[in-house]
XYZ file of C-alpha atoms in Angstrom:
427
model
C 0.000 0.000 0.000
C 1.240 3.598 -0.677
C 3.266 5.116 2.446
C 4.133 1.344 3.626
C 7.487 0.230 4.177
C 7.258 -3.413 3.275
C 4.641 -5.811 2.277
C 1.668 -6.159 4.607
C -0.553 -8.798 5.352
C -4.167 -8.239 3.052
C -7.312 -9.020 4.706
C -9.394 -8.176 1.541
C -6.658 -10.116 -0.393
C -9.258 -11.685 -3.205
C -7.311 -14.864 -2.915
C -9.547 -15.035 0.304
C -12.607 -15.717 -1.978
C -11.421 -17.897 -4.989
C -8.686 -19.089 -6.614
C -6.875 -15.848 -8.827
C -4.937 -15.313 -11.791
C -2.920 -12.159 -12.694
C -1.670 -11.751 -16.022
C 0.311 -8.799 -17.327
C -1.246 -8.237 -20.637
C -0.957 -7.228 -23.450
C 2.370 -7.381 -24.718
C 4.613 -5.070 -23.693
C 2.439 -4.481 -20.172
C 4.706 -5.480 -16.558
C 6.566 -8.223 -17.062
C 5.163 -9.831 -20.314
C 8.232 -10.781 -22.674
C 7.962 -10.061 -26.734
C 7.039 -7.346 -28.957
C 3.434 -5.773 -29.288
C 1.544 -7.230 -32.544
C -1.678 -6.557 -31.547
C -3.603 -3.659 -34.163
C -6.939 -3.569 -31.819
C -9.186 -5.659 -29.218
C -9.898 -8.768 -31.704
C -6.008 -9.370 -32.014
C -5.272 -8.862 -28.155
C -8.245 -10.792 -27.629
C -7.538 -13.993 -29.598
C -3.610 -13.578 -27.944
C -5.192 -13.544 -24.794
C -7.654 -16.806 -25.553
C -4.041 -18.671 -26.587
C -2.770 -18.107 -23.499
C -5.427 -19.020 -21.548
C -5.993 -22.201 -23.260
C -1.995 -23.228 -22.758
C -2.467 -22.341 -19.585
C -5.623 -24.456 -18.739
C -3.632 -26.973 -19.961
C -0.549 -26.602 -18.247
C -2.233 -26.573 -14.825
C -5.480 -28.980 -15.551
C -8.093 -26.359 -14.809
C -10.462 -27.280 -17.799
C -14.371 -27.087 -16.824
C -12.986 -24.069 -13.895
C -15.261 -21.149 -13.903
C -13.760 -18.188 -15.226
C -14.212 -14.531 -13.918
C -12.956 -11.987 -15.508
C -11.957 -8.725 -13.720
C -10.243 -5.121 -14.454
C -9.684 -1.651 -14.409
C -9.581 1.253 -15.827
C -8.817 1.034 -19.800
C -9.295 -3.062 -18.706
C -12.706 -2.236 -19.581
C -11.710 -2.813 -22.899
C -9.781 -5.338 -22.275
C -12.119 -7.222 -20.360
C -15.553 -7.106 -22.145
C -13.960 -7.737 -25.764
C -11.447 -10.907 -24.030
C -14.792 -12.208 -22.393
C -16.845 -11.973 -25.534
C -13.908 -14.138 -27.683
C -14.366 -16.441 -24.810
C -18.260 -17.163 -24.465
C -18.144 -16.973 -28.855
C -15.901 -20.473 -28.300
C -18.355 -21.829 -27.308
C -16.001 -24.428 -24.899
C -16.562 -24.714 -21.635
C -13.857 -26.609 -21.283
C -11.524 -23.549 -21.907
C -13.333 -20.679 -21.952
C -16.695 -21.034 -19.093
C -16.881 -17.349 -18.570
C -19.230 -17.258 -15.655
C -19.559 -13.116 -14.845
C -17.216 -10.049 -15.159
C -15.854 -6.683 -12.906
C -14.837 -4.200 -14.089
C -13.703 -0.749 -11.690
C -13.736 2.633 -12.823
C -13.481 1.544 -16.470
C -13.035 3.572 -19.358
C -16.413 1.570 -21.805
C -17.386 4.114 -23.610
C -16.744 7.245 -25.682
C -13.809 9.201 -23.636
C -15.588 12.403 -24.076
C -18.708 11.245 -22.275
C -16.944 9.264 -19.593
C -13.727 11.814 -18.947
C -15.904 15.497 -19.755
C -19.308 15.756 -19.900
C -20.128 15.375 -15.795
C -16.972 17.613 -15.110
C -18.797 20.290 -13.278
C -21.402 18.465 -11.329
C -18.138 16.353 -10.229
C -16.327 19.628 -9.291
C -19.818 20.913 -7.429
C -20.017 17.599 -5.572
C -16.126 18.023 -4.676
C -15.772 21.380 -3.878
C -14.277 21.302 -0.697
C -11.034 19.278 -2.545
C -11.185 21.388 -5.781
C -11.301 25.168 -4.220
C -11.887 27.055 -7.474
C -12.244 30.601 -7.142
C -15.743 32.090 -8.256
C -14.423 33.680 -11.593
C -12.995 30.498 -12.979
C -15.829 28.202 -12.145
C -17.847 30.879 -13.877
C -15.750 30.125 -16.965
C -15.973 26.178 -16.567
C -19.686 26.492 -16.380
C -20.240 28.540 -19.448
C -17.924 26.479 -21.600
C -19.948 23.648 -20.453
C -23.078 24.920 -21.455
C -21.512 26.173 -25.083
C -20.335 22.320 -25.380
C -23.629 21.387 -24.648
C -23.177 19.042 -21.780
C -25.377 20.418 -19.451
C -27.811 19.532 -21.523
C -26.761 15.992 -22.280
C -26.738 15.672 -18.284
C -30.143 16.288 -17.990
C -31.565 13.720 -20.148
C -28.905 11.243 -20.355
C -29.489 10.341 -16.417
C -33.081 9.701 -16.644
C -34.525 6.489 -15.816
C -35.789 4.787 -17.700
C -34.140 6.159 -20.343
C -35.674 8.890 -22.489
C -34.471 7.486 -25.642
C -31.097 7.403 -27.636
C -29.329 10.865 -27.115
C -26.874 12.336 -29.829
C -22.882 13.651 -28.415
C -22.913 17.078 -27.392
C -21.534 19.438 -29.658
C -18.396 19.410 -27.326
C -17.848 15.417 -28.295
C -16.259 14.698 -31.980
C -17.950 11.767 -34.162
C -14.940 9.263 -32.526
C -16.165 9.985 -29.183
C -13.132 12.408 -28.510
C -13.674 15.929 -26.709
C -13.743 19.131 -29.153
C -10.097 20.307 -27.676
C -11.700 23.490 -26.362
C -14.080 21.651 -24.165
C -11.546 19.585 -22.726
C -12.882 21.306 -19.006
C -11.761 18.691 -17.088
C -7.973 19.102 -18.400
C -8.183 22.667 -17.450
C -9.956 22.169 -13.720
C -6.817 19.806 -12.828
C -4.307 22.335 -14.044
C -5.645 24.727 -12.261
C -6.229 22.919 -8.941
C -2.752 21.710 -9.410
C -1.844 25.525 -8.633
C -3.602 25.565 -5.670
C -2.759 22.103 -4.702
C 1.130 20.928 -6.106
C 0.204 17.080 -5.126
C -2.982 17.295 -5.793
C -4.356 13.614 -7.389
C -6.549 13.608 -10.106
C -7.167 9.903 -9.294
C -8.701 9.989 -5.930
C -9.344 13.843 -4.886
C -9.305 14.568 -1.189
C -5.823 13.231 -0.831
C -3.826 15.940 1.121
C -0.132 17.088 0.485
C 2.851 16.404 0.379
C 3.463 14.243 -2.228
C 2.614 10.424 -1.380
C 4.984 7.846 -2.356
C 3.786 4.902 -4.149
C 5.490 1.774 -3.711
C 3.936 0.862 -7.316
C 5.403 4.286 -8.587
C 1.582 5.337 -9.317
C 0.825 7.911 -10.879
C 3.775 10.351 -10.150
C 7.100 7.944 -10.902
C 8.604 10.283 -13.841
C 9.361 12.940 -10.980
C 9.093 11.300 -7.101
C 11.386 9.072 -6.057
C 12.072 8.976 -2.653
C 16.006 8.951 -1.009
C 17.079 5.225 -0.950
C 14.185 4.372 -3.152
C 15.535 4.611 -6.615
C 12.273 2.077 -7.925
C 9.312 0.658 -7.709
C 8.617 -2.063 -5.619
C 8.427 -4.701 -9.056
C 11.504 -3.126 -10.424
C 13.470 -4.334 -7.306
C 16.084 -7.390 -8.360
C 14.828 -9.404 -5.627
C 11.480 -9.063 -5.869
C 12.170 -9.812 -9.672
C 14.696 -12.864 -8.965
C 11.451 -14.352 -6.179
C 9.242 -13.846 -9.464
C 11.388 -15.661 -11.599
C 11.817 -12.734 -14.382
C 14.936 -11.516 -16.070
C 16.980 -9.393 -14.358
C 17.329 -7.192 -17.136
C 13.475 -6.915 -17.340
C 12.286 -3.193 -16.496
C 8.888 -2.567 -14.392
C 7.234 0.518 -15.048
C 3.481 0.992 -13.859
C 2.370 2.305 -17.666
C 4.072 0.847 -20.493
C 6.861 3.199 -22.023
C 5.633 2.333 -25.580
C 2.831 1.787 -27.676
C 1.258 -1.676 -26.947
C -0.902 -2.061 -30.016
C 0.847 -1.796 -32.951
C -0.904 0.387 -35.060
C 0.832 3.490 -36.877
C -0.784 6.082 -34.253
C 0.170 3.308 -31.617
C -3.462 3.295 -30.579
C -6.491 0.977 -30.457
C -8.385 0.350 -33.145
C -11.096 -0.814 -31.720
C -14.307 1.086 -30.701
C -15.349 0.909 -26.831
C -16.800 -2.277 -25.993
C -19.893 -0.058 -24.459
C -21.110 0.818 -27.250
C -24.472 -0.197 -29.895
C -23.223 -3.312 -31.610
C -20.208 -3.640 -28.986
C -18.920 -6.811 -26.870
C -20.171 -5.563 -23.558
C -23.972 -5.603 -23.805
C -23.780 -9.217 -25.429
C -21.228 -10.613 -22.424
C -24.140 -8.840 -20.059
C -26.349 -10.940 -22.022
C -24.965 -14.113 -21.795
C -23.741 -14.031 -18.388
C -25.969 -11.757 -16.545
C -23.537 -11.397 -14.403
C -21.644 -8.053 -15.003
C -20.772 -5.426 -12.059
C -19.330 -2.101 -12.657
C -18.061 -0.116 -9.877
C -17.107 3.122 -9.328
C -15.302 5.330 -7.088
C -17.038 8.063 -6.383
C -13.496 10.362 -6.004
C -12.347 9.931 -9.600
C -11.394 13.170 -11.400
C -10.071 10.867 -14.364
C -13.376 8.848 -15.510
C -16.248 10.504 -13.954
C -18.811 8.590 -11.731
C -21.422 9.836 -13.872
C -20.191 9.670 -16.762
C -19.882 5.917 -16.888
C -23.428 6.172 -15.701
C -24.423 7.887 -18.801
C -22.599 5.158 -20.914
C -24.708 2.532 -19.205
C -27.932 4.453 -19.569
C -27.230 4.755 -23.100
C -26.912 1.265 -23.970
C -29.213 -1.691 -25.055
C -28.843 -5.116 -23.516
C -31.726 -7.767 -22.747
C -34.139 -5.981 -24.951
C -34.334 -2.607 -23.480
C -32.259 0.541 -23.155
C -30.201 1.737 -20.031
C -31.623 1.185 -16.172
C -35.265 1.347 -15.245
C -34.875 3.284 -11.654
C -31.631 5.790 -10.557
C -29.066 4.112 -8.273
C -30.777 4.893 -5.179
C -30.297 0.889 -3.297
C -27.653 1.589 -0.261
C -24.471 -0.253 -0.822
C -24.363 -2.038 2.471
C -20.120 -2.943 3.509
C -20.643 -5.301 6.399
C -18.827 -4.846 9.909
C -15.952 -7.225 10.362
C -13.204 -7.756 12.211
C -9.735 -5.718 11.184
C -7.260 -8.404 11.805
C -4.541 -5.938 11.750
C -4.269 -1.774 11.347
C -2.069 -2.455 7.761
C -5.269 -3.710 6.258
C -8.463 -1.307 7.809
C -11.217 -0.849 5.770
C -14.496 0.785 6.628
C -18.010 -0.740 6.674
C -21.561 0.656 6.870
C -23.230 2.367 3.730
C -20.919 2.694 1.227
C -22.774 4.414 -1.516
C -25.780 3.520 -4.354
C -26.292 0.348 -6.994
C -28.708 -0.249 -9.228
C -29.130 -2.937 -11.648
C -31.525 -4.981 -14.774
C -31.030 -7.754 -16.688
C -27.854 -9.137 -15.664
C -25.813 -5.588 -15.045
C -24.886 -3.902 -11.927
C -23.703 -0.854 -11.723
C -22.615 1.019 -7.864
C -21.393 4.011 -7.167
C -18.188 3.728 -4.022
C -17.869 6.742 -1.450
C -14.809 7.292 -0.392
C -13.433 5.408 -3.833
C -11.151 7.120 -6.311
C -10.074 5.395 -9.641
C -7.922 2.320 -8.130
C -11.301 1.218 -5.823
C -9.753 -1.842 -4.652
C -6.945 -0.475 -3.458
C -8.657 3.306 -1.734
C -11.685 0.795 -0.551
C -11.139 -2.402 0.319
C -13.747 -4.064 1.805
C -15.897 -2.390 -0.523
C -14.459 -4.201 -3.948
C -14.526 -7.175 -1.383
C -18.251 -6.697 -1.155
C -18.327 -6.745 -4.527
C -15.942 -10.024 -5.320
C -18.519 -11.671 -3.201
C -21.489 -10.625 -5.825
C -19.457 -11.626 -8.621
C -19.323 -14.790 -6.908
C -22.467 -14.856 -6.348
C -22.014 -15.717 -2.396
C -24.410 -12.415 -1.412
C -28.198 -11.603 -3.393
C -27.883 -8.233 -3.945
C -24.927 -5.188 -3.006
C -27.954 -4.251 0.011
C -27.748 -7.642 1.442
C -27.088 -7.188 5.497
C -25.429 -11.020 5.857
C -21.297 -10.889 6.716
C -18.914 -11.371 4.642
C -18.749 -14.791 3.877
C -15.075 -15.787 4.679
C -14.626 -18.355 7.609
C -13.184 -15.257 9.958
C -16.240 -12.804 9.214
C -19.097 -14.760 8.817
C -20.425 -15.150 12.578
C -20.035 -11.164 12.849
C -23.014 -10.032 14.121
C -24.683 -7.073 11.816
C -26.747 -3.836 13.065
C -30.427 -4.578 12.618
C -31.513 -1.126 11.659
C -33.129 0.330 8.494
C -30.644 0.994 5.664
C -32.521 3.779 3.946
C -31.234 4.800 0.810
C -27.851 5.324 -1.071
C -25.034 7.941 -0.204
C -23.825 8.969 -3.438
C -27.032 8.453 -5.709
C -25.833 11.629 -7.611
C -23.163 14.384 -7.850
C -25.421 17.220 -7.863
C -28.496 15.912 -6.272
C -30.818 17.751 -8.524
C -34.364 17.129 -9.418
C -35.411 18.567 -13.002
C -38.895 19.379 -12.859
C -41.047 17.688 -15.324
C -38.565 15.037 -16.282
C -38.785 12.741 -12.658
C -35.015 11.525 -11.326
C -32.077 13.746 -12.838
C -28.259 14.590 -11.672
């Protein structure tokens, strides 16, 4: 964990629940050896599918349930990998059984990074102190790039119908470079804040040192510290990789290789895409997200959701209002606390959850814990619903005794908390 000397004993380690897998992928990711080939998703995809297969077979794991979880740009990674694997059609291999994914980036960057910048800011305004005269100037650019608008009927539910991009969003899905607000609202709280971190806002100065070298490695290191924990030879020699091998937390160059060294692929959450038809198959998908994250907006992948077709109708039928209920436990040690209680909102239809984390920022297992822990257990399917009251479900935590009073609703159900008049629930 960031600020920790050594290694500490996990208690939300997911090993806890079920057997795990981590792979460093795709090429040219961590510690995976060989030069990037892949030109978008269906490449990395099919890679991915040859690896898992070897290693099925190398370990005789055939008929295993497979989850598959991620985060961040894993959300493409994830829903098109997951999709190759149910259209095998072997079981054997490839029994894809539910997916995760955590603040992931599904749909069109200028909906998910942009569009919900200033409710986010509003929500967050003791952590992003802009003065009057510049949130003045956010605010009207965001009305000229027409996301206000887009706000207030893209977060109705049920959906009002298919919405087109604000003028502020490109065809591609891209932001019109002078609506890029949320670019300019973390430059300037950067001025008032030197360490501030767009990733989980709230965190206070100085400058935190990640053992992982996340996200600030190009200019932190501390004395005596001169890399990141996987970069250190003998955590690389207990790991069995090359010496020679260098660990960075974001790849130094391109991993698909196309001629702008980007993906050619579309977001999976989109008409047509992989995720809706892995929702689908599975009904089994959870998306979670941190409800601190300056990078992909809360909201934002809200919007995505609410703008997408699965099981024969569009988006979610009622707001995420259900309480996220984190059951007390027992901290086995102060390396590993993690909070419990009501933990902010889900909703979910036909096979897809979605939940919105207080207290979360982009890396939600890591800020909360017991939260993504809650959430494992879902996956699993070991709990009914993110609102069920019964303990976590691990031999050490499941006599704790729960509080037997009313939940009431969700914490974070919205960023602005704003009805519309006329057009029932809006943000």
């Amino acid at each position: 964990m960031p600020g920790t000397y050594l290694p500490v004993k996990n208690t939300w380690g997911w090993s806890n629940l079920t057997n795990m897998v981590w792979i460093d992928q795709p090429l040219g990711t961590g510690f995976s050896a060989g030069k990037p080939t892949a030109k978008d998703e269906i490449d990395l995809a099919k890679q991915f599918a040859g690896f898992w297969k070897n290693f099925i077979d190398t370990f005789s794991l055939h008929g295993r349930k497979v989850y598959i979880t991620g985060e961040s740009y894993a959300g493409h990674y994830v829903a098109y990998i997951s999709d190759l694997f149910i259209k095998n059609n072997d079981t054997e291999y490839y029994n894809v059984s539910g997916i995760a994914l955590y603040d992931p980036a599904i749909g069109y960057p200028g909906i998910d990074e942009q569009a919900s910048i200033i409710p986010f800011i509003d929500y967050n305004k003791a952590s992003i102190p802009l003065n009057d005269t510049y949130m003045q100037h956010l605010r009207e650019k965001s009305a000229s790039c027409g996301f206000d608008e887009y706000i207030e009927y893209a977060l109705q539910f049920p959906p009002l119908g298919p919405l087109k991009l604000p003028k502020g969003i490109l065809e591609n899905g891209t932001v019109v470079p002078e609506c890029d607000l949320s670019s300019e609202a973390i430059n300037a709280t950067a001025l008032l804040h030197p360490s501030f971190n767009a990733y989980i806002v709230g965190q206070p100065g100085p400058l935190q040192w990640d053992v992982m070298g996340f996200p600030y490695i190009d200019y932190y290191l501390p004395p005596g510290y001169d890399n990141p924990y996987f970069n250190q030879s003998e955590v690389k020699r207990l790991l069995h990789v090359p010496e020679d091998t260098n660990w960075v937390i974001c790849a130094e160059d391109p991993v698909f290789a196309t001629e702008d060294g980007n993906d050619a692929s579309p977001p999976p959450a989109l008409p047509g895409g992989p995720f809706a038809r892995v929702a689908e198959r599975t009904r089994n998908v959870i998306v979670a997200h941190g409800a601190l994250d300056m990078v992909i907006h809360l909201n934002g992948t809200l919007m995505t959701l609410n703008q997408l077709e699965w099981g024969g109708a569009r988006g979610f039928s009622h707001p995420p209002t259900h309480p996220f209920y984190v059951p007390y436990h027992i901290d086995a040690n102060q390396a590993s606390w993690a909070g419990a209680g009501i933990f902010g909102s889900w909703t979910a239809d036909r096979g897809i959850t979605y939940v919105g984390v207080a207290l979360a920022g982009h890396l939600l297992p890591q800020y909360t814990p017991s939260a993504a822990f809650r959430t494992l257990e879902l996956l699993l399917r070991r709990v009914a619903n993110l609102s069920d009251t019964a303990p976590f479900t691990t031999p050490e935590q499941r006599d704790v005794k729960q509080p037997d009073v009313p939940l009431g609703r969700g914490t974070i159900v919205a960023q602005s908390q704003k009805i519309i008049p006329g057009l029932g629930y809006g943000f």
